[in-house]
PDB file of C-alpha atoms in Angstrom:
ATOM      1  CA  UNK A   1       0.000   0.000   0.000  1.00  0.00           C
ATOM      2  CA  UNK A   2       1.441   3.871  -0.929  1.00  0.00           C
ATOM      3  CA  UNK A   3       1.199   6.284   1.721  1.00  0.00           C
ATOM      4  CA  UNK A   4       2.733   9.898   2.321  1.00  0.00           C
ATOM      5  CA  UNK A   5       3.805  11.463   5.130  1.00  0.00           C
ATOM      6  CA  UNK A   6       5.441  15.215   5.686  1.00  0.00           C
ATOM      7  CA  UNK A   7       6.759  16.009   8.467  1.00  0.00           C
ATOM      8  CA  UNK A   8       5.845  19.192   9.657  1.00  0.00           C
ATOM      9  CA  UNK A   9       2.065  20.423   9.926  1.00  0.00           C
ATOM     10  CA  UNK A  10       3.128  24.243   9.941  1.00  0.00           C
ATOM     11  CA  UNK A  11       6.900  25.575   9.036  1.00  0.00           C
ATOM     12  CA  UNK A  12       7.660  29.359   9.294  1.00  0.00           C
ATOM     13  CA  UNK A  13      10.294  31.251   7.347  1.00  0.00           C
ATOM     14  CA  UNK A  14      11.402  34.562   7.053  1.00  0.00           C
ATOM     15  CA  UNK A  15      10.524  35.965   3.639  1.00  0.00           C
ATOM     16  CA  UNK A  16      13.690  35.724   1.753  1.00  0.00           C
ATOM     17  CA  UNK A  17      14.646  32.681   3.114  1.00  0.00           C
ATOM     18  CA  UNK A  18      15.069  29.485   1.891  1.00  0.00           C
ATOM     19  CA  UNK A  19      12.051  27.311   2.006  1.00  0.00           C
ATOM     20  CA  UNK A  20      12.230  23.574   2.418  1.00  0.00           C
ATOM     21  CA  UNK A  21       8.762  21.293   2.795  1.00  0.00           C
ATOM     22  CA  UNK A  22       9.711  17.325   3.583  1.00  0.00           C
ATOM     23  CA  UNK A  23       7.712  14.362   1.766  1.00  0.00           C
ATOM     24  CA  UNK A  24       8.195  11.030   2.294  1.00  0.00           C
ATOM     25  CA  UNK A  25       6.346   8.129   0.629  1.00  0.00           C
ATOM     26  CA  UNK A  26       6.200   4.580   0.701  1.00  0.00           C
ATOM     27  CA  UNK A  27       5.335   2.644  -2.830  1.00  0.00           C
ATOM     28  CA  UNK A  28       5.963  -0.769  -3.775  1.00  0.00           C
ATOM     29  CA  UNK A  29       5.568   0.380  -7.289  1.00  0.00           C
ATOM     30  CA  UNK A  30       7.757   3.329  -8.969  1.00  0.00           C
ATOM     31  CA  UNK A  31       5.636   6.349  -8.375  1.00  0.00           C
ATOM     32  CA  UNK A  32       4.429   9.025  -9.771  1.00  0.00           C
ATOM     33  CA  UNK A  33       4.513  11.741  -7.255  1.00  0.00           C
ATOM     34  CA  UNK A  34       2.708  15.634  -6.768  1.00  0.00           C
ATOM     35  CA  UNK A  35       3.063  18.552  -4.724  1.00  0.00           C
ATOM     36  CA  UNK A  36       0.148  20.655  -5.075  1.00  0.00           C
ATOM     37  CA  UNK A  37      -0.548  23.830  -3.297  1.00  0.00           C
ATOM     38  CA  UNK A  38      -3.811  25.626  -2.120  1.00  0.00           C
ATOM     39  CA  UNK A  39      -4.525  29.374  -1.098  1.00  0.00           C
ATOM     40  CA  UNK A  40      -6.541  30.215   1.482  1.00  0.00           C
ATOM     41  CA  UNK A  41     -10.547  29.306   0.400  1.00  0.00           C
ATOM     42  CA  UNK A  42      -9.098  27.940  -2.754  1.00  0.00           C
ATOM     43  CA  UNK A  43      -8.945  24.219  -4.594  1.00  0.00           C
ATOM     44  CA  UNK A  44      -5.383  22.442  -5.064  1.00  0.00           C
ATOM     45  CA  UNK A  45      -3.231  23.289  -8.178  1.00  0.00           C
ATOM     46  CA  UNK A  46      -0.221  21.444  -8.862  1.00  0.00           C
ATOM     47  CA  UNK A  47       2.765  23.119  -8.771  1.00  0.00           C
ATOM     48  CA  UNK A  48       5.057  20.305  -9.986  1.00  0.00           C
ATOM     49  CA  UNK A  49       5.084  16.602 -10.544  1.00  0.00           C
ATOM     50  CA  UNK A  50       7.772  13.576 -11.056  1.00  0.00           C
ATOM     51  CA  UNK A  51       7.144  10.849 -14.156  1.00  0.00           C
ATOM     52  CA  UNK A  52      10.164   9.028 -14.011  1.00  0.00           C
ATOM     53  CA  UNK A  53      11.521  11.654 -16.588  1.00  0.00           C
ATOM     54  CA  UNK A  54      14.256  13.882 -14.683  1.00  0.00           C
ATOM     55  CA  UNK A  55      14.631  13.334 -10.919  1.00  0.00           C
ATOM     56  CA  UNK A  56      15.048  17.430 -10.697  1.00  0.00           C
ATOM     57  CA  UNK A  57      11.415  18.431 -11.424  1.00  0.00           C
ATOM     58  CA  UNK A  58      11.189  22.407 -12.070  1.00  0.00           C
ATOM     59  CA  UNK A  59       7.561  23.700 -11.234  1.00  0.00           C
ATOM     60  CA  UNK A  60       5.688  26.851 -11.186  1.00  0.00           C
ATOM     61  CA  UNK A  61       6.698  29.613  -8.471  1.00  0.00           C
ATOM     62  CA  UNK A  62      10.252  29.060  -8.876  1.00  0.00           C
ATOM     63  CA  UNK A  63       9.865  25.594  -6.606  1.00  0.00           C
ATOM     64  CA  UNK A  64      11.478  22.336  -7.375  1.00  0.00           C
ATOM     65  CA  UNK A  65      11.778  19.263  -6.001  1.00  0.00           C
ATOM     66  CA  UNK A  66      14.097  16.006  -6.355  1.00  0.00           C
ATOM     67  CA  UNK A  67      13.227  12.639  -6.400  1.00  0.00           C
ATOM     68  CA  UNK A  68      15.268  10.373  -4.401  1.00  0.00           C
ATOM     69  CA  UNK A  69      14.572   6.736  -4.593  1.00  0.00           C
ATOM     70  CA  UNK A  70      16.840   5.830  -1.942  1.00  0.00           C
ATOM     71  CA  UNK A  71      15.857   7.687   0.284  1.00  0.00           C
ATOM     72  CA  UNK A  72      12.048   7.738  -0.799  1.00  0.00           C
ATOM     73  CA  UNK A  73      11.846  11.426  -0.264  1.00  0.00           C
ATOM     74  CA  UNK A  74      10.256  14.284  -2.460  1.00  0.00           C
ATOM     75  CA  UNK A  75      11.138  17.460  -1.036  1.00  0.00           C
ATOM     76  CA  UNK A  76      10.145  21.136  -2.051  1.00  0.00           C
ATOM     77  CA  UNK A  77      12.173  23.661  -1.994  1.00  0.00           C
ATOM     78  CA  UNK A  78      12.293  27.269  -3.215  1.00  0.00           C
ATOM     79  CA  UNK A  79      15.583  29.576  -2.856  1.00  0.00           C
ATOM     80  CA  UNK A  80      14.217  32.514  -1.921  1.00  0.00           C
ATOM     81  CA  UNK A  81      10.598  32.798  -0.152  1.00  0.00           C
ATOM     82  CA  UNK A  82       8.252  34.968  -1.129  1.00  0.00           C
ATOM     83  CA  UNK A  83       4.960  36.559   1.386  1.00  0.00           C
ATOM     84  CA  UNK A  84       2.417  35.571  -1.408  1.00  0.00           C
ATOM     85  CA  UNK A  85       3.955  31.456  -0.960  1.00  0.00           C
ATOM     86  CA  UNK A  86       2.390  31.730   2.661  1.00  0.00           C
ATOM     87  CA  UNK A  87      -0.472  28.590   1.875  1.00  0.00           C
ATOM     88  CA  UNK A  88      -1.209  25.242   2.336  1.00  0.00           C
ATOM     89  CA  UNK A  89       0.949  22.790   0.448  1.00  0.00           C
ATOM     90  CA  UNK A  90       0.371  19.170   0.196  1.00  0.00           C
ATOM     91  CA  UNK A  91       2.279  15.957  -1.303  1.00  0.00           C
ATOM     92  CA  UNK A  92       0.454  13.033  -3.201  1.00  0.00           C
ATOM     93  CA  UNK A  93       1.766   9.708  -4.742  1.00  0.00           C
ATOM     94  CA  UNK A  94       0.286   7.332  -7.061  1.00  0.00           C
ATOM     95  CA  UNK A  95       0.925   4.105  -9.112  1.00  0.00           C
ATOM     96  CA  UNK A  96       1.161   2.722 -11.949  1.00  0.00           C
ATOM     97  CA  UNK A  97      -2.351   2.279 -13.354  1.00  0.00           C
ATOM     98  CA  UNK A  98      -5.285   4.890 -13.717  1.00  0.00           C
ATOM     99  CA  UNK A  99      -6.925   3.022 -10.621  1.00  0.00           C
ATOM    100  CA  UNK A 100      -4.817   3.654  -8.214  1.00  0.00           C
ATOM    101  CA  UNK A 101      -6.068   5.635  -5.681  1.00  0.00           C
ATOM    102  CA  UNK A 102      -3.813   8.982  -5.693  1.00  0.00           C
ATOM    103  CA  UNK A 103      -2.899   9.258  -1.980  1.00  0.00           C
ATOM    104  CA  UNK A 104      -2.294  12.591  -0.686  1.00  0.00           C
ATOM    105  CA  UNK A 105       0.074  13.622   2.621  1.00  0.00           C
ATOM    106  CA  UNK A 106      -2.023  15.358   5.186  1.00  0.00           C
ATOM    107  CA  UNK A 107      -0.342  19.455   4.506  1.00  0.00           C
ATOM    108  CA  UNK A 108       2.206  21.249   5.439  1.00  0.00           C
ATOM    109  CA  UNK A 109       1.347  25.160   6.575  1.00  0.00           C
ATOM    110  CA  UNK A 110       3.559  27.478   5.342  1.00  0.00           C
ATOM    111  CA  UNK A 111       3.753  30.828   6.880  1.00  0.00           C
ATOM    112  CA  UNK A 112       6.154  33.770   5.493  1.00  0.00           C
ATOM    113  CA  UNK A 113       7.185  36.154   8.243  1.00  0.00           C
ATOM    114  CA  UNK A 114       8.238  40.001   6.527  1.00  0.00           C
TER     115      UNK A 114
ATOM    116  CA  UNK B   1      -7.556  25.863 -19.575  1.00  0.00           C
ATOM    117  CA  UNK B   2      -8.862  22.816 -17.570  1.00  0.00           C
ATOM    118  CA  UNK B   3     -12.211  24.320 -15.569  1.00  0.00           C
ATOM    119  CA  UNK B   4     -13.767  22.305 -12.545  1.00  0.00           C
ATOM    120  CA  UNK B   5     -16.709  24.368 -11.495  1.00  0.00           C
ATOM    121  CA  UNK B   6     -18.496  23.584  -7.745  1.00  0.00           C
ATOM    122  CA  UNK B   7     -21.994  24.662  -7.771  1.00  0.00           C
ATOM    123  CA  UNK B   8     -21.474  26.529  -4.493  1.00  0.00           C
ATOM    124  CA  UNK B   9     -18.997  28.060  -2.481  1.00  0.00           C
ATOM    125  CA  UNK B  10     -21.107  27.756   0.635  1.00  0.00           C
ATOM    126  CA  UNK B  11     -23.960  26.383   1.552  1.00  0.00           C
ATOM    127  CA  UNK B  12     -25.787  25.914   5.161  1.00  0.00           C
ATOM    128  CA  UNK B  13     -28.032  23.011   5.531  1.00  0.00           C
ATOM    129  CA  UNK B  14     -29.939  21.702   8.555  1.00  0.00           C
ATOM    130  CA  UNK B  15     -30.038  18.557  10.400  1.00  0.00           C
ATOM    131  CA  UNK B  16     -31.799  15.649   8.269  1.00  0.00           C
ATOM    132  CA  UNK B  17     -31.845  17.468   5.138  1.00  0.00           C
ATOM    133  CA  UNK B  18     -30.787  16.271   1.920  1.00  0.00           C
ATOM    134  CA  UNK B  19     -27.713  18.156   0.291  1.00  0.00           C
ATOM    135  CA  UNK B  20     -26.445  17.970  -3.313  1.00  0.00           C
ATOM    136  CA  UNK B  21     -23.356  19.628  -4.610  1.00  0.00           C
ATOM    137  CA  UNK B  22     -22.754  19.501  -7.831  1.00  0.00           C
ATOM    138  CA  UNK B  23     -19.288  19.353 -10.412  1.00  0.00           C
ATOM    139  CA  UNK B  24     -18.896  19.994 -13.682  1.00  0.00           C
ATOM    140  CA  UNK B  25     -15.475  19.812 -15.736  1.00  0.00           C
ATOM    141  CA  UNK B  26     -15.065  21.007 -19.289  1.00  0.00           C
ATOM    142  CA  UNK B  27     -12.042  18.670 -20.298  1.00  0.00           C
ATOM    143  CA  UNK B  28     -13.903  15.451 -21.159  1.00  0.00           C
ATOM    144  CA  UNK B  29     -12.071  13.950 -18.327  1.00  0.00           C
ATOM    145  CA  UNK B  30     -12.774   9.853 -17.608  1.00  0.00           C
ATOM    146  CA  UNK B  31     -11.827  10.273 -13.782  1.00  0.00           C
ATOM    147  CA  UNK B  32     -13.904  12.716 -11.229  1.00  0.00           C
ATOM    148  CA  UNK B  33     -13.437  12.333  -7.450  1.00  0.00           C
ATOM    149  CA  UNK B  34     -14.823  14.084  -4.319  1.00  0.00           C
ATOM    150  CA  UNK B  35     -12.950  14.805  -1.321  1.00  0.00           C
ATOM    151  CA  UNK B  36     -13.766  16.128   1.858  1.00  0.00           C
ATOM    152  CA  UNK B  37     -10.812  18.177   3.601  1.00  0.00           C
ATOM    153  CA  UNK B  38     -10.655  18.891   7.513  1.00  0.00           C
ATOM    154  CA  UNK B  39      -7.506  20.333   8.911  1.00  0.00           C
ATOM    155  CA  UNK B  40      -5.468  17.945  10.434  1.00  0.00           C
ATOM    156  CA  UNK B  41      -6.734  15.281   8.626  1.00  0.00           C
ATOM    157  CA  UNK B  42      -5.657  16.477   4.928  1.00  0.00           C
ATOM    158  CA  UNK B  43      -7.728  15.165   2.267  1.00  0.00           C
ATOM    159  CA  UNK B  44     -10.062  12.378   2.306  1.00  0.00           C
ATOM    160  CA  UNK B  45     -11.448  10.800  -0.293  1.00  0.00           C
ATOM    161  CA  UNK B  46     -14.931  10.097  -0.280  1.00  0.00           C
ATOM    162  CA  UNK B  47     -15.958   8.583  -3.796  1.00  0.00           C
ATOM    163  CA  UNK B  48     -14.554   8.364  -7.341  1.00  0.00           C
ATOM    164  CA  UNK B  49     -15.813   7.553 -10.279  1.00  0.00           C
ATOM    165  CA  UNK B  50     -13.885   6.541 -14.110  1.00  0.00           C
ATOM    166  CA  UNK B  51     -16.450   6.354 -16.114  1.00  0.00           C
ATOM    167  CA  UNK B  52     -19.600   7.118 -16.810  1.00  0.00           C
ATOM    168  CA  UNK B  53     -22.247   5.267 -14.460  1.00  0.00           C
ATOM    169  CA  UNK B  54     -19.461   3.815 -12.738  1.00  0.00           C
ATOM    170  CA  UNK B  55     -18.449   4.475  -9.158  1.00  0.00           C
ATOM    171  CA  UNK B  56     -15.916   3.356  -6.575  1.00  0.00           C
ATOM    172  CA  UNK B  57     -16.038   4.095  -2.499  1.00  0.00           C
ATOM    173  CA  UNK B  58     -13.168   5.847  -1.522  1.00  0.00           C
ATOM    174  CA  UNK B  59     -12.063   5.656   1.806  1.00  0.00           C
ATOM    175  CA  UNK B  60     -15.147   7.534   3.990  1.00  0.00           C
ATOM    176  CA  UNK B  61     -18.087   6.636   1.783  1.00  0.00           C
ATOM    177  CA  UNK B  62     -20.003   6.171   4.796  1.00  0.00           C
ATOM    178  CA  UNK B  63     -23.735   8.598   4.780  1.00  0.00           C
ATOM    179  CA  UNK B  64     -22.770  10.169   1.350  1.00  0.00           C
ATOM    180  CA  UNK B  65     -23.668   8.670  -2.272  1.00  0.00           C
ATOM    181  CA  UNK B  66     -22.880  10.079  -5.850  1.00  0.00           C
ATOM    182  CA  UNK B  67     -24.095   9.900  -9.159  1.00  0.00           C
ATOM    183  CA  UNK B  68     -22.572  10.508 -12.569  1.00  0.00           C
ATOM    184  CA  UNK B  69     -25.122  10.337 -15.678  1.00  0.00           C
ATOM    185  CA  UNK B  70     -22.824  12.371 -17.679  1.00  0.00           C
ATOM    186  CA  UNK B  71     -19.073  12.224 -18.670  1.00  0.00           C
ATOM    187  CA  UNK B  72     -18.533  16.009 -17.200  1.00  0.00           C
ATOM    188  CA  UNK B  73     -20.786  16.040 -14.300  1.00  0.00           C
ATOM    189  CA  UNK B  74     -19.982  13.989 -10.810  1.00  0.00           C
ATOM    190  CA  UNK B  75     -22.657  14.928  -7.861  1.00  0.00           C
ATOM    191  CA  UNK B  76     -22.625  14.177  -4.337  1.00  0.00           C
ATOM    192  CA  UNK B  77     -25.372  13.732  -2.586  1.00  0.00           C
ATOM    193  CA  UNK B  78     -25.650  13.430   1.811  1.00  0.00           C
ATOM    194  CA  UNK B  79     -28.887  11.693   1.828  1.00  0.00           C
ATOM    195  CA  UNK B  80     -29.453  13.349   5.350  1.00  0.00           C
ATOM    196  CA  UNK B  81     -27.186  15.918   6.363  1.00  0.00           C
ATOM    197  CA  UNK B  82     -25.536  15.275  10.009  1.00  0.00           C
ATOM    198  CA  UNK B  83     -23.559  18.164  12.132  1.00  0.00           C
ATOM    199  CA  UNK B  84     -20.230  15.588  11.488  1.00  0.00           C
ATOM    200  CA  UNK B  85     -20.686  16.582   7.631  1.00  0.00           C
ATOM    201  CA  UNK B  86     -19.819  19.983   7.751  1.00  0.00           C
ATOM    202  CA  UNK B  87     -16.389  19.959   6.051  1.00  0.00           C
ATOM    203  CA  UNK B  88     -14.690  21.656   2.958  1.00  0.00           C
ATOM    204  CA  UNK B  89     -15.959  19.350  -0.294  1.00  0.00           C
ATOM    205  CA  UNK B  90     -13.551  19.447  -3.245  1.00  0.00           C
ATOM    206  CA  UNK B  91     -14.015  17.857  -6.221  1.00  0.00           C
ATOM    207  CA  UNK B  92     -11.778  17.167  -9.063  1.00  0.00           C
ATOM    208  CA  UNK B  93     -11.229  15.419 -12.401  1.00  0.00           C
ATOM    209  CA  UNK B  94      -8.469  13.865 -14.187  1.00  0.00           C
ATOM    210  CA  UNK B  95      -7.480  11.963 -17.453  1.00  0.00           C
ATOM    211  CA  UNK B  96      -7.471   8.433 -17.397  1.00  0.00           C
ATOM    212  CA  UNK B  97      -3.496   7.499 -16.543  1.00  0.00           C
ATOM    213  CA  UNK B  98      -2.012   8.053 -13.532  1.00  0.00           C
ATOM    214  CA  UNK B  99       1.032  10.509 -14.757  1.00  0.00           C
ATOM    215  CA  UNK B 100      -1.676  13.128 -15.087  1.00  0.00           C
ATOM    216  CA  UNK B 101      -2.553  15.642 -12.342  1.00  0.00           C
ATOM    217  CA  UNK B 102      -6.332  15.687 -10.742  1.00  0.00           C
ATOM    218  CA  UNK B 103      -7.893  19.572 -11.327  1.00  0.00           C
ATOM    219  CA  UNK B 104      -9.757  20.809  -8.268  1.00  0.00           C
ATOM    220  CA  UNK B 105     -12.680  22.731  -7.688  1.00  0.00           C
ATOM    221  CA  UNK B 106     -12.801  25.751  -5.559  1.00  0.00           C
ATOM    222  CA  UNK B 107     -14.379  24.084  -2.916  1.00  0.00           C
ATOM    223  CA  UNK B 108     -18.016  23.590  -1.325  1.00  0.00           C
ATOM    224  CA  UNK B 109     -17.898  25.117   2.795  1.00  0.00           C
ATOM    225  CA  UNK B 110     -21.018  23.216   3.562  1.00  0.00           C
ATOM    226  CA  UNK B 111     -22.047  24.306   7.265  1.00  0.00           C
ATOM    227  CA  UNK B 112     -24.838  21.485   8.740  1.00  0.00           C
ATOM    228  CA  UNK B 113     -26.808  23.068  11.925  1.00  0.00           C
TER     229      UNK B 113
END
């Protein structure tokens, strides 16, 4: 069975700063795997996503994220924060075939302090 | 663009009452899904469907049942609203492969008194 799990429900920065959001999964299968974001009273949008293409996945925002099979991880990261990044951001894995059930980490808070 | 459209973005029901919210997508997508999202518990799906007619129980299926008579439109119905069903409801579609991103819905607030 896949599951996801982030550690860290809320994570702070200083605006400027470097921001880095931890995802770990567990798949018996090679994964596909999502980080999506969502803004206050908003749905998710993705903001990047691994396909077994490149494990250095460039999304929108200026984050990116690297896949890391040994250590099953899929962390975000963005240089430089920004105040408008303060939202809820959320990692999801899925298999192989178009019924697997995507499974989606339970969110990571970010806050941006000025 | 890909458009997933909620019917509303909040809604207050009573006790007992039955509730539908509705979802429409505009990307002839195969797969729809409805979540409900609570904070600390992330997001929970409730049922999913990849075809038309068809329908699979997610992982709380319990009190709620759907319907999908049309490729682009998924509903969700609570057949009698209960004070533990007030929630965020998100809904989303997807193509039919698994390397493709789900599209969300702005979100139902649905308040049960």
């Amino acid at each position: 069975a896949q599951s996801v799990t982030q550690l860290g429900s809320h994570v702070s920065v200083s605006e400027g700063a470097l921001v880095l959001l931890r995802c770990n999964y567990s798949s018996s299968v090679p994964p596909y795997l999502f980080w999506y974001v969502q803004y206050p009273n908003q749905g998710l949008q993705l903001l990047l996503k691994y396909t077994s293409a490149a494990t250095l996945v460039k999304g929108i925002n200026g984050f990116e994220a690297e896949f890391k099979k040994s250590e099953t991880s899929f962390h975000l990261t963005k240089p430089s924060a920004h105040m408008s990044d303060a939202a809820e951001y959320f990692c999801a894995v899925s298999g192989q075939t178009s019924y697997d059930k995507v499974i989606f980490g339970p969110g990571t808070s970010l806050s941006v302090i000025p | 663009d890909v458009k997933v459209t909620q019917s509303s973005r909040y809604l207050v029901k009573r006790t007992g009452e039955k509730v539908f919210l509705e979802c429409v997508q505009d990307m002839d997508h195969e797969n729809m899904f409805w979540y409900r999202q609570d904070p600390g518990l992330g997001l929970r799906l409730i049922y999913f469907s990849y075809d038309v007619k068809m329908k699979e129980k997610g992982d709380i299926p319990e009190g709620y049942s759907v319907s999908r008579e049309k490729k682009e439109r998924f509903s969700l119905i609570l057949e009698s609203a209960s004070t533990n069903q007030t929630s965020m409801y998100l809904c989303a579609s997807s193509p039919n492969w698994a390397r493709y991103e789900q599209y969300f819905g702005p979100g139902t607030r649905l308040t049960v008194t």
